Amino acid sequence: MKFGIGQAVPRTEDARLLTGGGRYTDDVSLPGQAYAAFVRSPHAFAAIGAIDTADALAQPGVLAVYTVADLDAEQVGMIPCQAVLKQRDGSRYVRTPRPALAKGFVRHVGDPVAIVVAETLDAARDAAELVMVDYEDREPVTGTMDALEPGRPLVWDEAPNNLCFDWDTGDEAAVEAALAGAARVVELEIVNNRVVANPMEGRACVAGVEAGADGGPGRLLIYVTSQGVHGLQKQFAKMLNEPDERIRVLTTDVGGGFGMKLFNYPEYVACLFAARRLNRAVKWAADRTEGFVSDDHGRDHVSKARLALDADGRFLGLRVDTVANLGAYLSNYGPFIPTDAGSAMLVGSYRTPAVYVRVKGVFTNTQPVDAYRGAGRPEAAYLLERLIDHAGRVTGLGPAEIRRRNFIPPTAMPYATPMGQVYDTGEFVQNLEDGLVLADMAGLPARKAEARARGKLRGAGLSTYIEACSGGGPEQATVQVNGDGKVVLLIGTQTNGQGHETAYKQILADRLGVPPEDVEVVQGDTDRVTWGAGTGGSRSVPVGGSALAEGAAMVVKTATAVAADLLETAEVDVEFADGRFTVVGTDRAVTLKEVAAKAAADKPAGADGLAFSEVARWTPPASTFPNGCHIAEVEVDPATGVVDVLRYTVVDDFGTVVNPMLVIGQIHGGVAQGLGQALQERVVFDPDNGQLLSGSFMDYQMPRAVDMPPIEVKLNSVPSTTNMLGMKGAGEAGAIGAPPAIINALVDALSDLGITHIDMPATPESVWAAIRHAEGRMAAD
């Protein structure tokens, strides 16, 4: 089949998107809409005194200015933190309120204080500058480790020492015994730098009020750039004291999400509130600077790891102590990311018998921190793979051999890890060996010598990874077949540019034999799609696709009875393949289109015109475990500290691959983000006043096409046993494997200078400084 599972077909949505046919949230305009601008705090930490809105309200075209007092008057609720977490002592973590508009205090630069609504965007922005807020400036705390220091300012009075939680998992006693009895203990302290998601499309929303049946105000609606409408609908409804069905949430095309667009934000709630109060549509879209100070950030961990090894270099135990920066407010899943989301994967692909992880989550006067592509798994993989690479150097075994000695073999599958995961499949040694060949690691010494002759330093680094994804809750798919044989898929995931439409059409082509032009994919509408869990954790195609496959099977089963009637035979004698129902052992057949026409015609007058409609909700029994090996090769100019990534090799196991072209695109995008974090991206705050110093692309470097190396990809597909399609999630792997591979390569390039570690981002300045320091030390010796 030319358009079935496994075919590298071009994306069907691309023609529409590339010719300007996309419809993003900022493209949406509702009749009579007004525009919103936000008054944001210029301070990282301050008490709010009087708020004077008189001058703003007096401006032409201004419709309203609302503060938290207006929200409180209508009992608008708080943005919830939905993480379920208990501290080491069994108590709940410190839950702090997050209002849609600041109440009493502002706690980070950009904290929204008021919303201004006007006839035009310019009028709203001009009026926002006239809102006078009395601030009593306070000393902020922004540093991850600084937050825990005695005597530092408290972001929240109810969180002593700025501690939100002290959490742990694993067997501490067993790990301490392993460390005490080890032939060697290797230690490393690592910073996982804070980053901003910066999708091409910023956040935006258009809130409105539908006309009621009696001509008065009806229910609320909101177009919002998101990763799933149903979870937001429930949050909006609860906060605004409305039944779920009284708020319709829609998401059109989305220009990238990377986890950041999964969450509820103050601006959405404030715009819904304003629309309800004014009985008028209200539109807001963030500019890039606004995004820097109002979007949730990612990463920001400081960790210390200790690895116990025996005399042969085999792992005995691992201890990790992490401090995770949560920002000023708890985002929807903020505490979950550094704890349950990532810690279980600190076992990696290795037979480490005992692991213990302790995480302290801290409040700071910075933007909230939540999931960013990979959501805890990249943080775990970076820590583990840097530590193991360091151990390979310290023991003399080298990066490849120390991994070979400690990999979980395929014969051990299914493998129960000491952190509670059960890996169903994985051929880790094969991935490594294939990667070493593809990257021509045997020729590396010659390439190093050639670079040295040119005054450059060359190195190669590898990382192997495994992640848990595509598990958790269910997903729902409704498969409808019209009387003309065309198919409508209603599904609760949300494309953010990954190519869902193409993948879903391929699954339908495989299961129903329908051509892609006869399929409509509907996502992002709480009216048309009755239930869904959204997109995140590489779950959409493995979980949503499995629900879709089950729904398609249900259609076939129902249609078989109609086909048997048309063919004048028993159902048991009818088989279905490639869109045709055939009487077994004969050439008598009817197409799905013919069967659909018969089924629709047999329905009573006034029916919906559907031949078949089946709803399938599928729950994964366990996560999938994609895994692989990434190898980077870099060259360093010691005179400037500039690092060039020259080549990049990927061997990945994603199980059954629906579309290799889509998967390779996901790898490329993930590697680009991983390269950005490893070498370029860094959020910087002024430690004295909490100002964001990297709040634009003038100060925050993003990876560009010129920074990207050629990427060679090999897919080693070992089908998963935890879903009916055999798939493993592929959306986050590049961002997981790339940072440790690139930093390991950089350390290899600098190893002759005695440099054993360099933190991300390894900017030219930091690399140059490390080289100068190493040269000075060598000269002193």
PDB file of C-alpha atoms in Angstrom, residues 447-556:
ATOM      1  CA  ARG A 447      40.603  13.318  12.196  1.00  0.00           C
ATOM      2  CA  LYS A 448      41.856  14.579  15.569  1.00  0.00           C
ATOM      3  CA  ALA A 449      45.431  14.693  14.270  1.00  0.00           C
ATOM      4  CA  GLU A 450      44.361  16.567  11.133  1.00  0.00           C
ATOM      5  CA  ALA A 451      42.484  19.129  13.226  1.00  0.00           C
ATOM      6  CA  ARG A 452      45.432  19.545  15.574  1.00  0.00           C
ATOM      7  CA  ALA A 453      47.631  20.331  12.601  1.00  0.00           C
ATOM      8  CA  ARG A 454      45.256  23.202  11.798  1.00  0.00           C
ATOM      9  CA  GLY A 455      45.366  24.473  15.375  1.00  0.00           C
ATOM     10  CA  LYS A 456      41.923  23.074  16.247  1.00  0.00           C
ATOM     11  CA  LEU A 457      40.756  20.575  18.858  1.00  0.00           C
ATOM     12  CA  ARG A 458      38.458  17.766  17.732  1.00  0.00           C
ATOM     13  CA  GLY A 459      36.429  15.351  19.805  1.00  0.00           C
ATOM     14  CA  ALA A 460      33.551  12.915  19.652  1.00  0.00           C
ATOM     15  CA  GLY A 461      31.038  12.023  22.312  1.00  0.00           C
ATOM     16  CA  LEU A 462      28.239   9.557  22.616  1.00  0.00           C
ATOM     17  CA  SER A 463      25.132   9.193  24.686  1.00  0.00           C
ATOM     18  CA  THR A 464      22.714   6.350  24.962  1.00  0.00           C
ATOM     19  CA  TYR A 465      19.235   6.937  26.282  1.00  0.00           C
ATOM     20  CA  ILE A 466      15.953   5.304  27.095  1.00  0.00           C
ATOM     21  CA  GLU A 467      12.807   7.199  27.991  1.00  0.00           C
ATOM     22  CA  ALA A 468       9.322   6.353  29.194  1.00  0.00           C
ATOM     23  CA  CYS A 469       6.551   7.921  27.130  1.00  0.00           C
ATOM     24  CA  SER A 470       3.237   7.224  25.415  1.00  0.00           C
ATOM     25  CA  GLY A 471       1.791   5.822  28.613  1.00  0.00           C
ATOM     26  CA  GLY A 472      -0.542   7.179  31.231  1.00  0.00           C
ATOM     27  CA  GLY A 473      -4.194   7.916  30.582  1.00  0.00           C
ATOM     28  CA  PRO A 474      -6.437   6.948  27.693  1.00  0.00           C
ATOM     29  CA  GLU A 475      -7.165   8.648  24.389  1.00  0.00           C
ATOM     30  CA  GLN A 476     -10.417   8.647  22.451  1.00  0.00           C
ATOM     31  CA  ALA A 477     -11.050   8.435  18.724  1.00  0.00           C
ATOM     32  CA  THR A 478     -14.379   8.579  16.909  1.00  0.00           C
ATOM     33  CA  VAL A 479     -14.293   7.089  13.413  1.00  0.00           C
ATOM     34  CA  GLN A 480     -17.217   8.132  11.229  1.00  0.00           C
ATOM     35  CA  VAL A 481     -17.920   6.883   7.714  1.00  0.00           C
ATOM     36  CA  ASN A 482     -20.304   8.953   5.597  1.00  0.00           C
ATOM     37  CA  GLY A 483     -22.654   7.544   3.014  1.00  0.00           C
ATOM     38  CA  ASP A 484     -20.195   8.497   0.254  1.00  0.00           C
ATOM     39  CA  GLY A 485     -17.461   6.424   1.880  1.00  0.00           C
ATOM     40  CA  LYS A 486     -15.483   9.394   3.148  1.00  0.00           C
ATOM     41  CA  VAL A 487     -14.144   9.178   6.698  1.00  0.00           C
ATOM     42  CA  VAL A 488     -14.127  11.743   9.493  1.00  0.00           C
ATOM     43  CA  LEU A 489     -11.786  11.182  12.430  1.00  0.00           C
ATOM     44  CA  LEU A 490     -12.566  13.043  15.653  1.00  0.00           C
ATOM     45  CA  ILE A 491      -9.657  12.682  18.082  1.00  0.00           C
ATOM     46  CA  GLY A 492      -8.650  14.322  21.357  1.00  0.00           C
ATOM     47  CA  THR A 493      -4.971  14.871  20.604  1.00  0.00           C
ATOM     48  CA  GLN A 494      -3.763  18.227  19.281  1.00  0.00           C
ATOM     49  CA  THR A 495      -1.285  18.724  16.483  1.00  0.00           C
ATOM     50  CA  ASN A 496       1.423  21.303  17.136  1.00  0.00           C
ATOM     51  CA  GLY A 497       3.131  20.756  13.790  1.00  0.00           C
ATOM     52  CA  GLN A 498       4.182  17.121  14.194  1.00  0.00           C
ATOM     53  CA  GLY A 499       2.172  15.777  11.249  1.00  0.00           C
ATOM     54  CA  HIS A 500      -0.709  14.095  13.089  1.00  0.00           C
ATOM     55  CA  GLU A 501      -3.016  14.442  10.105  1.00  0.00           C
ATOM     56  CA  THR A 502      -0.647  12.480   7.887  1.00  0.00           C
ATOM     57  CA  ALA A 503       0.042   9.749  10.438  1.00  0.00           C
ATOM     58  CA  TYR A 504      -3.629   9.261  11.262  1.00  0.00           C
ATOM     59  CA  LYS A 505      -4.520   9.075   7.577  1.00  0.00           C
ATOM     60  CA  GLN A 506      -1.844   6.420   7.104  1.00  0.00           C
ATOM     61  CA  ILE A 507      -3.307   4.329   9.903  1.00  0.00           C
ATOM     62  CA  LEU A 508      -6.789   4.680   8.407  1.00  0.00           C
ATOM     63  CA  ALA A 509      -5.422   3.760   4.976  1.00  0.00           C
ATOM     64  CA  ASP A 510      -3.869   0.668   6.502  1.00  0.00           C
ATOM     65  CA  ARG A 511      -6.971  -0.360   8.458  1.00  0.00           C
ATOM     66  CA  LEU A 512      -9.826   0.799   6.183  1.00  0.00           C
ATOM     67  CA  GLY A 513      -8.182   1.140   2.791  1.00  0.00           C
ATOM     68  CA  VAL A 514      -9.358   4.738   2.341  1.00  0.00           C
ATOM     69  CA  PRO A 515      -7.219   7.202   0.343  1.00  0.00           C
ATOM     70  CA  PRO A 516      -5.913  10.244   2.243  1.00  0.00           C
ATOM     71  CA  GLU A 517      -8.045  12.695   0.264  1.00  0.00           C
ATOM     72  CA  ASP A 518     -11.156  10.972   1.618  1.00  0.00           C
ATOM     73  CA  VAL A 519     -10.252  11.544   5.276  1.00  0.00           C
ATOM     74  CA  GLU A 520     -10.950  14.612   7.428  1.00  0.00           C
ATOM     75  CA  VAL A 521      -9.098  14.857  10.743  1.00  0.00           C
ATOM     76  CA  VAL A 522     -10.774  16.952  13.438  1.00  0.00           C
ATOM     77  CA  GLN A 523      -8.912  18.035  16.577  1.00  0.00           C
ATOM     78  CA  GLY A 524      -9.136  20.978  18.944  1.00  0.00           C
ATOM     79  CA  ASP A 525     -12.864  21.546  19.450  1.00  0.00           C
ATOM     80  CA  THR A 526     -14.658  20.585  22.663  1.00  0.00           C
ATOM     81  CA  ASP A 527     -17.983  20.608  20.790  1.00  0.00           C
ATOM     82  CA  ARG A 528     -17.062  18.219  18.005  1.00  0.00           C
ATOM     83  CA  VAL A 529     -14.564  16.098  19.950  1.00  0.00           C
ATOM     84  CA  THR A 530     -16.270  15.049  23.156  1.00  0.00           C
ATOM     85  CA  TRP A 531     -13.198  13.908  25.099  1.00  0.00           C
ATOM     86  CA  GLY A 532      -9.432  13.923  24.831  1.00  0.00           C
ATOM     87  CA  ALA A 533      -6.189  14.037  26.782  1.00  0.00           C
ATOM     88  CA  GLY A 534      -4.250  16.312  24.433  1.00  0.00           C
ATOM     89  CA  THR A 535      -0.687  16.115  23.194  1.00  0.00           C
ATOM     90  CA  GLY A 536       2.366  15.650  25.396  1.00  0.00           C
ATOM     91  CA  GLY A 537       4.878  12.971  26.260  1.00  0.00           C
ATOM     92  CA  SER A 538       5.081  11.644  22.675  1.00  0.00           C
ATOM     93  CA  ARG A 539       1.660  10.071  23.174  1.00  0.00           C
ATOM     94  CA  SER A 540      -0.446  11.284  20.253  1.00  0.00           C
ATOM     95  CA  VAL A 541       0.243   8.704  17.567  1.00  0.00           C
ATOM     96  CA  PRO A 542       1.110   5.695  19.797  1.00  0.00           C
ATOM     97  CA  VAL A 543      -1.907   6.210  22.082  1.00  0.00           C
ATOM     98  CA  GLY A 544      -4.245   8.175  19.825  1.00  0.00           C
ATOM     99  CA  GLY A 545      -3.276   5.990  16.887  1.00  0.00           C
ATOM    100  CA  SER A 546      -4.085   2.864  18.878  1.00  0.00           C
ATOM    101  CA  ALA A 547      -7.507   4.288  19.748  1.00  0.00           C
ATOM    102  CA  LEU A 548      -7.970   5.101  16.073  1.00  0.00           C
ATOM    103  CA  ALA A 549      -6.957   1.581  15.036  1.00  0.00           C
ATOM    104  CA  GLU A 550      -9.430   0.138  17.521  1.00  0.00           C
ATOM    105  CA  GLY A 551     -12.169   2.431  16.230  1.00  0.00           C
ATOM    106  CA  ALA A 552     -11.413   1.395  12.664  1.00  0.00           C
ATOM    107  CA  ALA A 553     -11.663  -2.272  13.688  1.00  0.00           C
ATOM    108  CA  MET A 554     -15.058  -1.555  15.217  1.00  0.00           C
ATOM    109  CA  VAL A 555     -16.198   0.049  11.941  1.00  0.00           C
ATOM    110  CA  VAL A 556     -15.072  -3.013  10.007  1.00  0.00           C
TER     111      VAL A 556
END
